[in-house]
CSV table of C-alpha atoms and ligand atoms in Angstrom, one decimal:
chain,number,residue,atom,x,y,z
A,112,MET,CA,153.7,198.5,93.2
A,113,THR,CA,155.7,200.0,96.0
A,114,THR,CA,158.1,202.9,95.7
A,115,GLU,CA,159.8,202.1,99.0
A,116,PRO,CA,161.7,198.9,98.4
A,117,SER,CA,163.9,199.0,101.5
A,118,GLY,CA,163.0,197.4,104.8
A,119,SER,CA,162.8,193.9,103.3
A,120,ALA,CA,166.6,193.9,103.5
A,121,ASP,CA,166.2,192.1,106.8
A,122,LEU,CA,164.9,189.0,105.1
A,123,PRO,CA,167.3,186.1,104.8
A,124,GLY,CA,168.6,185.6,101.2
A,125,THR,CA,170.7,183.4,99.1
A,126,PHE,CA,173.1,183.9,96.3
A,127,ALA,CA,172.3,182.5,92.8
A,128,TYR,CA,173.7,182.5,89.3
A,129,THR,CA,171.5,183.4,86.3
A,130,TRP,CA,172.1,179.9,84.9
A,131,ASP,CA,170.5,178.4,88.0
A,132,LEU,CA,167.2,180.0,86.9
A,133,VAL,CA,167.2,180.6,83.2
A,134,GLY,CA,165.8,177.5,81.4
A,135,ASP,CA,164.5,176.0,84.6
A,136,PRO,CA,160.8,176.8,85.0
A,137,ALA,CA,160.8,175.3,88.6
A,138,ALA,CA,163.9,177.1,89.8
A,139,ALA,CA,162.3,180.3,91.2
A,140,GLU,CA,159.7,178.3,93.2
A,141,ARG,CA,162.3,176.0,94.5
A,142,THR,CA,164.4,179.0,95.6
A,143,ALA,CA,161.4,180.5,97.4
A,144,SER,CA,160.7,177.2,99.1
A,145,LEU,CA,164.0,177.5,100.9
A,146,GLY,CA,162.3,180.1,103.1
A,147,VAL,CA,164.4,183.0,101.9
A,148,GLY,CA,163.0,186.4,101.0
A,149,ALA,CA,165.8,187.7,98.8
A,150,VAL,CA,168.1,186.5,96.1
A,151,VAL,CA,171.5,188.0,95.3
A,152,LEU,CA,171.5,187.4,91.6
A,153,GLN,CA,174.6,187.4,89.4
A,154,ALA,CA,174.7,190.5,87.2
A,155,ALA,CA,178.4,190.9,86.5
A,156,TYR,CA,180.7,188.0,87.4
A,157,HIS,CA,184.2,186.6,87.0
A,158,SER,CA,185.0,183.4,85.2
A,159,VAL,CA,183.9,180.2,87.0
A,160,ARG,CA,183.2,176.5,86.4
A,161,ALA,CA,180.1,175.6,88.3
A,162,MET,CA,177.9,172.6,89.0
A,163,THR,CA,174.2,173.1,88.4
A,164,PRO,CA,172.9,170.1,90.3
A,165,HIS,CA,169.2,171.1,90.1
A,166,HIS,CA,169.0,172.3,86.5
A,167,PRO,CA,166.9,170.1,84.2
A,168,VAL,CA,169.1,170.6,81.1
A,169,HIS,CA,172.8,171.2,82.0
A,170,ARG,CA,174.9,169.7,84.8
A,171,THR,CA,177.9,172.1,84.6
A,172,VAL,CA,178.5,175.6,83.3
A,173,HIS,CA,181.9,176.9,82.4
A,174,ALA,CA,182.0,180.7,82.2
A,175,THR,CA,185.3,181.1,80.6
A,176,HIS,CA,185.7,184.8,81.2
A,177,ALA,CA,184.3,187.6,83.3
A,178,ALA,CA,181.0,188.8,81.9
A,179,ALA,CA,177.9,191.0,82.3
A,180,TYR,CA,174.6,189.1,82.4
A,181,PHE,CA,172.5,191.9,81.0
A,182,PRO,CA,172.5,193.5,77.6
A,183,LEU,CA,175.2,196.1,77.0
A,184,ASP,CA,174.8,199.2,74.9
A,185,PRO,CA,178.0,199.5,72.9
A,186,HIS,CA,177.5,203.3,72.6
A,187,GLN,CA,178.0,203.6,76.3
A,188,TRP,CA,181.4,202.0,76.1
A,189,ARG,CA,182.7,203.7,73.0
A,190,GLY,CA,186.2,204.9,73.7
A,191,SER,CA,186.7,202.9,76.9
A,192,ARG,CA,189.6,200.4,77.0
A,193,LEU,CA,187.8,198.6,79.7
A,194,ARG,CA,184.4,197.2,79.0
A,195,PRO,CA,182.5,194.1,80.2
A,196,SER,CA,182.2,191.1,77.9
A,197,SER,CA,179.0,189.2,77.0
A,198,PRO,CA,178.8,185.6,78.1
A,199,SER,CA,179.5,183.7,74.9
A,200,TRP,CA,178.3,180.5,76.5
A,201,ALA,CA,174.9,182.0,77.1
A,202,VAL,CA,173.8,183.7,73.9
A,203,ASP,CA,170.3,182.1,73.9
A,204,THR,CA,168.9,184.6,76.4
A,205,PRO,CA,170.5,188.1,76.0
A,206,ASP,CA,168.8,189.5,79.1
A,207,ARG,CA,169.6,186.6,81.5
A,208,PHE,CA,169.5,188.8,84.6
A,209,GLY,CA,166.1,190.3,83.6
A,210,THR,CA,164.7,186.9,82.8
A,211,ALA,CA,165.9,185.3,86.1
A,212,ALA,CA,164.9,188.4,88.1
A,213,SER,CA,161.3,188.3,86.7
A,214,ALA,CA,160.9,184.7,87.7
A,215,LEU,CA,162.2,185.4,91.2
A,216,ARG,CA,159.9,188.4,91.6
A,217,SER,CA,156.9,186.4,90.5
A,218,GLN,CA,157.6,184.2,93.6
A,219,GLY,CA,157.6,187.4,95.8
A,220,LEU,CA,161.3,187.4,96.2
A,221,ARG,CA,163.4,190.6,96.5
A,222,VAL,CA,166.1,190.7,93.9
A,223,GLU,CA,169.6,192.1,94.7
A,224,ALA,CA,172.2,192.6,91.9
A,225,TRP,CA,175.5,190.8,92.5
A,226,LEU,CA,178.2,192.9,90.8
A,227,VAL,CA,181.8,191.9,90.7
A,228,LEU,CA,183.8,195.0,89.9
A,229,THR,CA,187.6,194.8,89.7
A,230,HIS,CA,188.1,191.1,89.1
A,231,SER,CA,188.2,190.5,85.3
A,232,THR,CA,191.1,188.9,83.4
A,233,ALA,CA,189.3,189.7,80.2
A,234,ALA,CA,189.4,193.4,81.1
A,235,GLY,CA,192.9,193.2,82.5
A,236,GLU,CA,194.2,191.7,79.3
A,237,ARG,CA,192.9,194.7,77.3
A,238,ALA,CA,194.7,197.2,79.6
A,239,PRO,CA,197.6,195.6,81.5
A,240,ASP,CA,198.8,198.9,82.8
A,241,LEU,CA,195.6,199.2,84.8
A,242,THR,CA,196.1,196.0,86.7
A,243,VAL,CA,197.6,195.4,90.1
A,244,CYS,CA,201.4,195.6,90.1
A,245,ASN,CA,203.5,194.1,92.9
A,246,ALA,CA,206.8,195.3,94.3
A,247,PHE,CA,208.7,193.1,91.8
A,248,ASP,CA,206.9,195.0,88.9
A,249,GLU,CA,204.8,191.9,88.1
A,250,ARG,CA,201.2,192.3,87.0
A,251,TYR,CA,198.2,190.4,88.3
A,252,GLY,CA,196.2,190.3,85.1
A,253,TYR,CA,193.0,189.2,86.9
A,254,ALA,CA,193.0,192.3,89.2
A,255,LEU,CA,192.1,195.8,88.0
A,256,CYS,CA,193.6,198.4,90.3
A,257,PRO,CA,190.8,200.7,91.7
A,258,ALA,CA,193.3,203.6,92.3
A,259,GLN,CA,193.4,204.0,88.5
A,260,PRO,CA,190.7,206.5,87.5
A,261,GLU,CA,189.9,204.4,84.3
A,262,VAL,CA,189.1,201.4,86.5
A,263,ARG,CA,186.8,203.5,88.7
A,264,ALA,CA,185.1,204.9,85.6
A,265,TYR,CA,184.7,201.3,84.3
A,266,ALA,CA,183.1,200.1,87.5
A,267,THR,CA,180.9,203.1,87.7
A,268,GLN,CA,179.8,202.7,84.1
A,269,LEU,CA,179.0,199.1,84.7
A,270,VAL,CA,176.7,200.0,87.6
A,271,ARG,CA,175.2,202.9,85.6
A,272,SER,CA,174.4,200.6,82.7
A,273,PHE,CA,172.8,198.2,85.0
A,274,CYS,CA,170.7,200.8,86.8
A,275,GLU,CA,169.5,202.4,83.6
A,276,ARG,CA,168.1,199.0,82.6
A,277,TYR,CA,166.4,197.9,85.8
A,278,ASP,CA,164.8,200.4,88.1
A,279,ALA,CA,165.1,200.6,91.9
A,280,VAL,CA,161.8,199.0,92.5
A,281,GLU,CA,162.7,196.0,90.5
A,282,VAL,CA,166.2,195.8,92.0
A,283,PRO,CA,166.4,197.8,95.2
A,284,ALA,CA,169.9,196.7,96.2
A,285,LEU,CA,173.4,196.2,94.7
A,286,MET,CA,175.8,193.8,96.3
A,287,LEU,CA,179.3,194.9,95.4
A,288,GLU,CA,182.1,192.3,95.3
A,289,ALA,CA,185.7,193.2,94.6
A,290,CYS,CA,185.0,196.9,95.2
A,291,GLY,CA,188.7,197.3,96.1
A,292,TRP,CA,191.9,195.5,95.4
A,293,LEU,CA,192.3,191.8,94.6
A,294,GLY,CA,195.8,190.9,95.8
A,295,PHE,CA,198.1,188.0,95.4
A,296,GLU,CA,195.3,185.4,96.2
A,297,HIS,CA,193.5,184.5,93.0
A,298,GLY,CA,191.8,181.2,93.7
A,299,SER,CA,191.8,180.2,90.1
A,300,HIS,CA,191.4,176.6,89.0
A,301,HIS,CA,195.0,176.3,88.0
A,302,GLU,CA,196.7,178.0,90.9
A,303,LYS,CA,200.1,176.6,91.6
A,304,THR,CA,201.2,178.8,94.5
A,305,ALA,CA,200.5,176.8,97.6
A,306,GLY,CA,203.7,174.8,97.7
A,307,ALA,CA,205.8,178.0,98.4
A,308,ASP,CA,204.1,177.9,101.9
A,309,LEU,CA,203.8,181.7,102.0
A,310,SER,CA,202.7,183.1,105.3
A,311,ARG,CA,199.8,185.5,105.6
A,312,GLY,CA,202.2,188.4,106.1
A,313,CYS,CA,204.1,187.5,103.0
A,314,ARG,CA,201.0,187.1,100.9
A,315,ASP,CA,199.8,190.5,102.1
A,316,LEU,CA,203.1,192.1,101.0
A,317,LEU,CA,202.7,190.5,97.6
A,318,SER,CA,199.2,192.1,97.5
A,319,VAL,CA,200.5,195.6,97.9
A,320,CYS,CA,199.8,197.4,94.6
A,321,LEU,CA,202.6,199.7,93.5
A,322,CYS,CA,201.3,200.8,90.1
A,323,ALA,CA,201.7,204.4,89.1
A,324,ALA,CA,198.4,205.5,90.6
A,325,CYS,CA,199.0,203.6,93.9
A,326,ARG,CA,202.5,205.1,94.1
A,327,THR,CA,201.0,208.6,93.8
A,328,GLY,CA,198.3,207.7,96.4
A,329,ILE,CA,200.7,206.2,98.9
A,330,GLU,CA,203.0,209.2,98.6
A,331,ALA,CA,200.1,211.6,99.0
A,332,ALA,CA,199.1,209.6,102.1
A,333,GLY,CA,202.5,210.2,103.6
A,334,ALA,CA,204.9,207.4,102.7
A,335,ASP,CA,207.7,206.8,100.2
A,336,PRO,CA,206.4,204.2,97.7
A,337,THR,CA,210.0,203.4,96.6
A,338,ALA,CA,211.0,202.6,100.1
A,339,VAL,CA,207.8,200.5,100.5
A,340,ALA,CA,208.6,198.5,97.4
A,341,ARG,CA,212.2,197.9,98.6
A,342,THR,CA,211.0,196.6,102.0
A,343,VAL,CA,208.4,194.4,100.4
A,344,ARG,CA,211.0,192.8,98.0
A,345,ARG,CA,213.5,192.3,100.8
A,346,THR,CA,210.9,190.7,103.2
A,347,VAL,CA,209.3,188.5,100.6
A,348,ASP,CA,212.6,187.2,99.3
A,349,ALA,CA,213.8,186.5,102.8
A,350,GLU,CA,210.8,184.3,103.4
A,351,MET,CA,210.7,182.6,100.0
A,352,ARG,CA,214.4,181.9,99.7
A,353,GLU,CA,215.7,181.7,103.2
A,354,GLY,CA,212.6,180.7,105.2
A,355,VAL,CA,212.6,183.8,107.4
A,356,ARG,CA,208.9,184.3,108.1
A,357,ALA,CA,207.5,187.7,107.2
A,358,PRO,CA,205.9,189.5,110.1
A,359,GLY,CA,202.1,189.1,110.4
A,360,THR,CA,201.1,192.7,110.0
A,361,LEU,CA,202.0,195.4,107.5
A,362,ALA,CA,202.9,197.7,110.3
A,363,GLU,CA,205.6,195.3,111.5
A,364,SER,CA,206.9,194.8,107.9
A,365,LEU,CA,206.7,198.3,106.5
A,366,GLY,CA,206.8,200.3,109.7
A,367,GLU,CA,203.8,202.0,111.4
A,368,ARG,CA,203.9,205.2,109.3
A,369,ALA,CA,204.2,203.5,105.9
A,370,ALA,CA,201.5,200.9,106.7
A,371,GLU,CA,199.1,203.6,107.9
A,372,ALA,CA,199.7,205.6,104.7
A,373,LEU,CA,199.1,202.5,102.5
A,374,LEU,CA,195.9,201.7,104.4
A,375,ARG,CA,194.7,205.3,104.3
A,376,HIS,CA,195.3,205.3,100.5
A,377,ARG,CA,193.3,202.1,100.1
A,378,GLN,CA,190.4,203.2,102.3
A,379,SER,CA,190.2,206.5,100.5
A,380,VAL,CA,190.1,204.9,97.1
A,381,ILE,CA,187.4,202.5,98.1
A,382,GLU,CA,185.4,205.3,99.7
A,383,SER,CA,185.7,207.3,96.6
A,384,LEU,CA,184.6,204.4,94.4
A,385,THR,CA,181.5,203.7,96.5
A,386,ARG,CA,180.6,207.4,96.3
A,387,GLN,CA,180.9,207.3,92.5
A,388,ILE,CA,178.8,204.2,92.3
A,389,ALA,CA,176.1,205.6,94.7
A,390,ALA,CA,175.9,208.7,92.5
A,391,VAL,CA,174.7,206.6,89.5
A,392,ALA,CA,172.5,204.3,91.6
A,393,PRO,CA,170.1,206.7,93.4
A,394,GLY,CA,167.5,205.0,95.5
A,395,ARG,CA,169.4,201.7,95.8
A,396,GLU,CA,170.9,200.1,98.8
A,397,ILE,CA,174.7,199.5,98.5
A,398,LEU,CA,175.6,196.2,100.2
A,399,LEU,CA,179.4,196.2,100.3
A,400,MET,CA,181.3,192.9,100.7
A,401,ALA,CA,183.8,193.9,103.3
A,402,ASP,CA,186.4,192.4,105.6
A,403,ALA,CA,187.0,194.1,108.9
A,404,ASP,CA,190.7,193.7,108.6
A,405,PRO,CA,191.9,196.7,106.6
A,406,GLN,CA,195.1,194.8,105.6
A,407,THR,CA,193.0,192.3,103.7
A,408,THR,CA,192.7,192.4,99.9
A,409,GLY,CA,190.3,190.2,97.9
A,410,PRO,CA,186.7,190.0,96.9
A,411,ASP,CA,185.8,191.3,100.4
A,412,SER,CA,187.4,194.7,100.6
A,413,GLY,CA,189.5,195.2,103.7
A,414,LEU,CA,188.2,198.3,105.5
A,415,ASP,CA,188.2,200.1,108.8
A,416,LEU,CA,184.5,199.6,109.2
A,417,GLY,CA,184.2,202.2,112.0
A,418,GLY,CA,186.0,204.9,110.1
A,419,PHE,CA,184.4,204.2,106.7
A,420,GLY,CA,183.4,207.5,105.0
A,421,GLY,CA,182.1,206.0,101.7
A,422,ARG,CA,178.6,205.0,100.7
A,423,ALA,CA,177.3,201.7,102.0
A,424,THR,CA,173.9,200.8,103.4
A,425,ALA,CA,175.4,197.7,105.0
A,426,PHE,CA,178.6,195.7,105.1
A,427,VAL,CA,178.4,192.0,104.0
A,428,LEU,CA,180.9,190.0,106.1
A,429,LYS,CA,182.1,186.5,105.0
A,430,CYS,CA,181.4,184.1,107.9
A,431,TRP,CA,182.8,181.0,106.3
A,432,GLY,CA,185.2,178.4,107.9
A,433,ASP,CA,185.8,178.0,111.6
A,434,GLU,CA,182.5,178.8,113.4
A,435,ASN,CA,184.0,180.3,116.6
A,436,ARG,CA,186.3,182.5,114.6
A,437,ALA,CA,183.5,183.6,112.3
A,438,VAL,CA,181.2,184.5,115.2
A,439,THR,CA,184.0,186.4,117.0
A,440,LEU,CA,184.8,188.4,113.8
A,441,LEU,CA,181.2,189.2,113.2
A,442,LYS,CA,180.7,190.3,116.8
A,443,GLU,CA,183.7,192.7,116.5
A,444,ALA,CA,182.5,194.0,113.2
A,445,VAL,CA,179.0,194.8,114.6
A,446,ARG,CA,180.6,196.5,117.6
A,447,ASP,CA,183.0,198.6,115.4
A,448,SER,CA,180.8,199.3,112.3
A,449,THR,CA,178.6,202.3,111.9
A,450,ARG,CA,176.4,200.3,109.5
A,451,PRO,CA,174.4,197.1,109.8
A,452,VAL,CA,176.4,193.9,109.1
A,453,ILE,CA,175.0,191.1,107.0
A,454,ALA,CA,176.5,187.6,107.4
A,455,ASN,CA,177.5,185.8,104.3
A,456,VAL,CA,177.2,182.1,105.3
A,457,SER,CA,178.4,179.2,103.2
A,458,VAL,CA,176.1,176.3,102.7
A,459,LEU,CA,179.1,174.7,101.1
A,460,ASP,CA,181.2,174.4,104.3
A,461,GLU,CA,182.3,171.1,105.6
A,462,HIS,CA,179.4,170.5,108.1
A,463,PRO,CA,176.1,171.5,106.6
A,464,ASP,CA,174.3,169.8,109.5
A,465,GLU,CA,175.7,172.6,111.7
A,466,LEU,CA,174.4,175.4,109.6
A,467,ALA,CA,171.3,176.2,111.8
A,468,GLY,CA,173.5,176.5,114.9
A,469,ARG,CA,175.9,178.8,113.1
A,470,VAL,CA,173.2,181.0,111.8
A,471,ALA,CA,171.6,181.3,115.2
A,472,ARG,CA,174.9,182.3,116.8
A,473,LEU,CA,175.6,184.9,114.1
A,474,ARG,CA,172.1,186.4,114.5
A,475,ALA,CA,172.6,186.5,118.3
A,476,ALA,CA,176.0,188.1,117.7
A,477,GLY,CA,174.2,191.0,115.9
A,478,ALA,CA,174.0,190.0,112.2
A,479,GLN,CA,171.2,192.0,110.6
A,480,THR,CA,170.4,189.1,108.4
A,481,ILE,CA,171.9,186.2,106.4
A,482,ARG,CA,172.9,185.7,102.8
A,483,TYR,CA,173.5,182.0,102.1
A,484,TYR,CA,176.2,181.0,99.7
A,485,HIS,CA,174.9,179.4,97.4
A,486,ALA,CA,171.5,178.0,96.3
A,487,GLY,CA,172.6,176.9,92.9
A,488,LEU,CA,175.8,175.1,93.9
A,489,ALA,CA,174.4,173.2,96.9
A,490,SER,CA,173.5,169.5,96.8
A,491,PRO,CA,169.9,168.5,97.9
A,492,ALA,CA,171.3,167.7,101.4
A,493,ARG,CA,172.8,171.2,101.7
A,494,LEU,CA,169.6,172.8,100.5
A,495,ARG,CA,167.7,170.9,103.2
A,496,ALA,CA,170.2,172.3,105.8
A,497,LEU,CA,169.6,175.8,104.4
A,498,ARG,CA,165.8,175.3,104.7
A,499,ALA,CA,166.1,174.0,108.3
A,500,ALA,CA,168.3,176.9,109.3
A,501,ASN,CA,165.8,179.4,107.9
A,502,ALA,CA,162.9,177.6,109.6
A,503,ARG,CA,164.7,177.7,112.9
A,504,GLU,CA,165.4,181.5,112.4
A,505,ALA,CA,161.7,182.1,111.5
A,506,VAL,CA,160.6,180.5,114.7
A,507,ARG,CA,163.1,182.5,116.7
A,508,ALA,CA,162.0,185.8,115.0
A,509,MET,CA,158.3,185.0,115.7
A,510,THR,CA,159.1,184.2,119.3
A,511,GLU,CA,161.0,187.4,119.7
A,512,ALA,CA,158.2,189.4,118.1
A,513,THR,CA,155.5,187.9,120.3
A,514,THR,CA,157.5,188.0,123.5
A,515,PRO,CA,159.3,191.3,123.6
A,516,THR,CA,161.0,190.6,126.9
A,517,ALA,CA,162.5,187.3,125.7
A,518,GLU,CA,166.3,187.3,125.6
A,519,GLY,CA,166.5,185.7,122.1
A,520,ALA,CA,168.1,182.6,120.8
A,521,ALA,CA,171.5,181.5,122.0
B,777,ZN,ZN1,197.5,200.2,92.0
């Protein structure tokens, strides 16, 4: 048994849900056969309806609320308004994470815990005053606001509970999703917001949280939150009702000074949350899902990657969608970031046959490694594309290792 788990972070990996593995004796071997060395395994996750194309028993899973996929000790949560729920659709195996993780480790795979922190409608319903509140005083029940100390305490306790159950040799890394604000974008199955044709700028304004804690934070950072709220309302209404497009950046909408104060407030809260989490996760790598645009809210926290003063071993950057754009964004993130950048690549994108080329370009652009999204959701054809991309990367890595003067793959 090794006590030095890091280093293998460079191996390519894939995301997986616990239900992709639990109850399927062939799943871990099938995952290893993709050529990955690591699996980002669901430990705490929001609601989802997922296909399970490879599972021998079920075809779909409907996780109707956010849940933790490891046993919870009720004593640890006594007195907290926010607490994770157990998955009522999966009562057969209480330790689903541990069961799936053991199977993956038996195939020599490194296990990373996938923890979604501030996205939980179930938790938001228990404490509506801790959810994101837009400038119209409307709450986003699916989004807990991390400026609220109770929310940071909840996220930290979630990680502490996890780390007390699984040691750092078993699970050397934590991948943190929604370690900041979810904004206006929800992406739920029943979303009916697209027809308003809101611009990016308008959606970013609707994503500005003005709850009591954020008002205090924005003020401390040097802006007047009441003035910010007024400007947001005016600009959003002008677009929604009169068709006057909101400017693209918060600096243009709110003014440089207010926008800088808002982003400073956000960055400082996220830094503080990662420090709190790192303190209860000694010896673990913190892989932080991030977006290099500080204006962004969502599962990937918008950050100034170069100025980040929190705790992160690496940033995980979503490289989905248009390939040229993804490569450019990754290149810029690698240039600006003080930490390694891992590329989150979707196997579910439109052209799986182009996956190998995309991965090669992202690696050449400086990605430390790849995390493929997502082994459980992908059809057999998409898994073949994933396997082929990995095989091509393995050849490239071997060529590089044996010919140190080679210039690497294009
Ligand atoms: Zn807030």
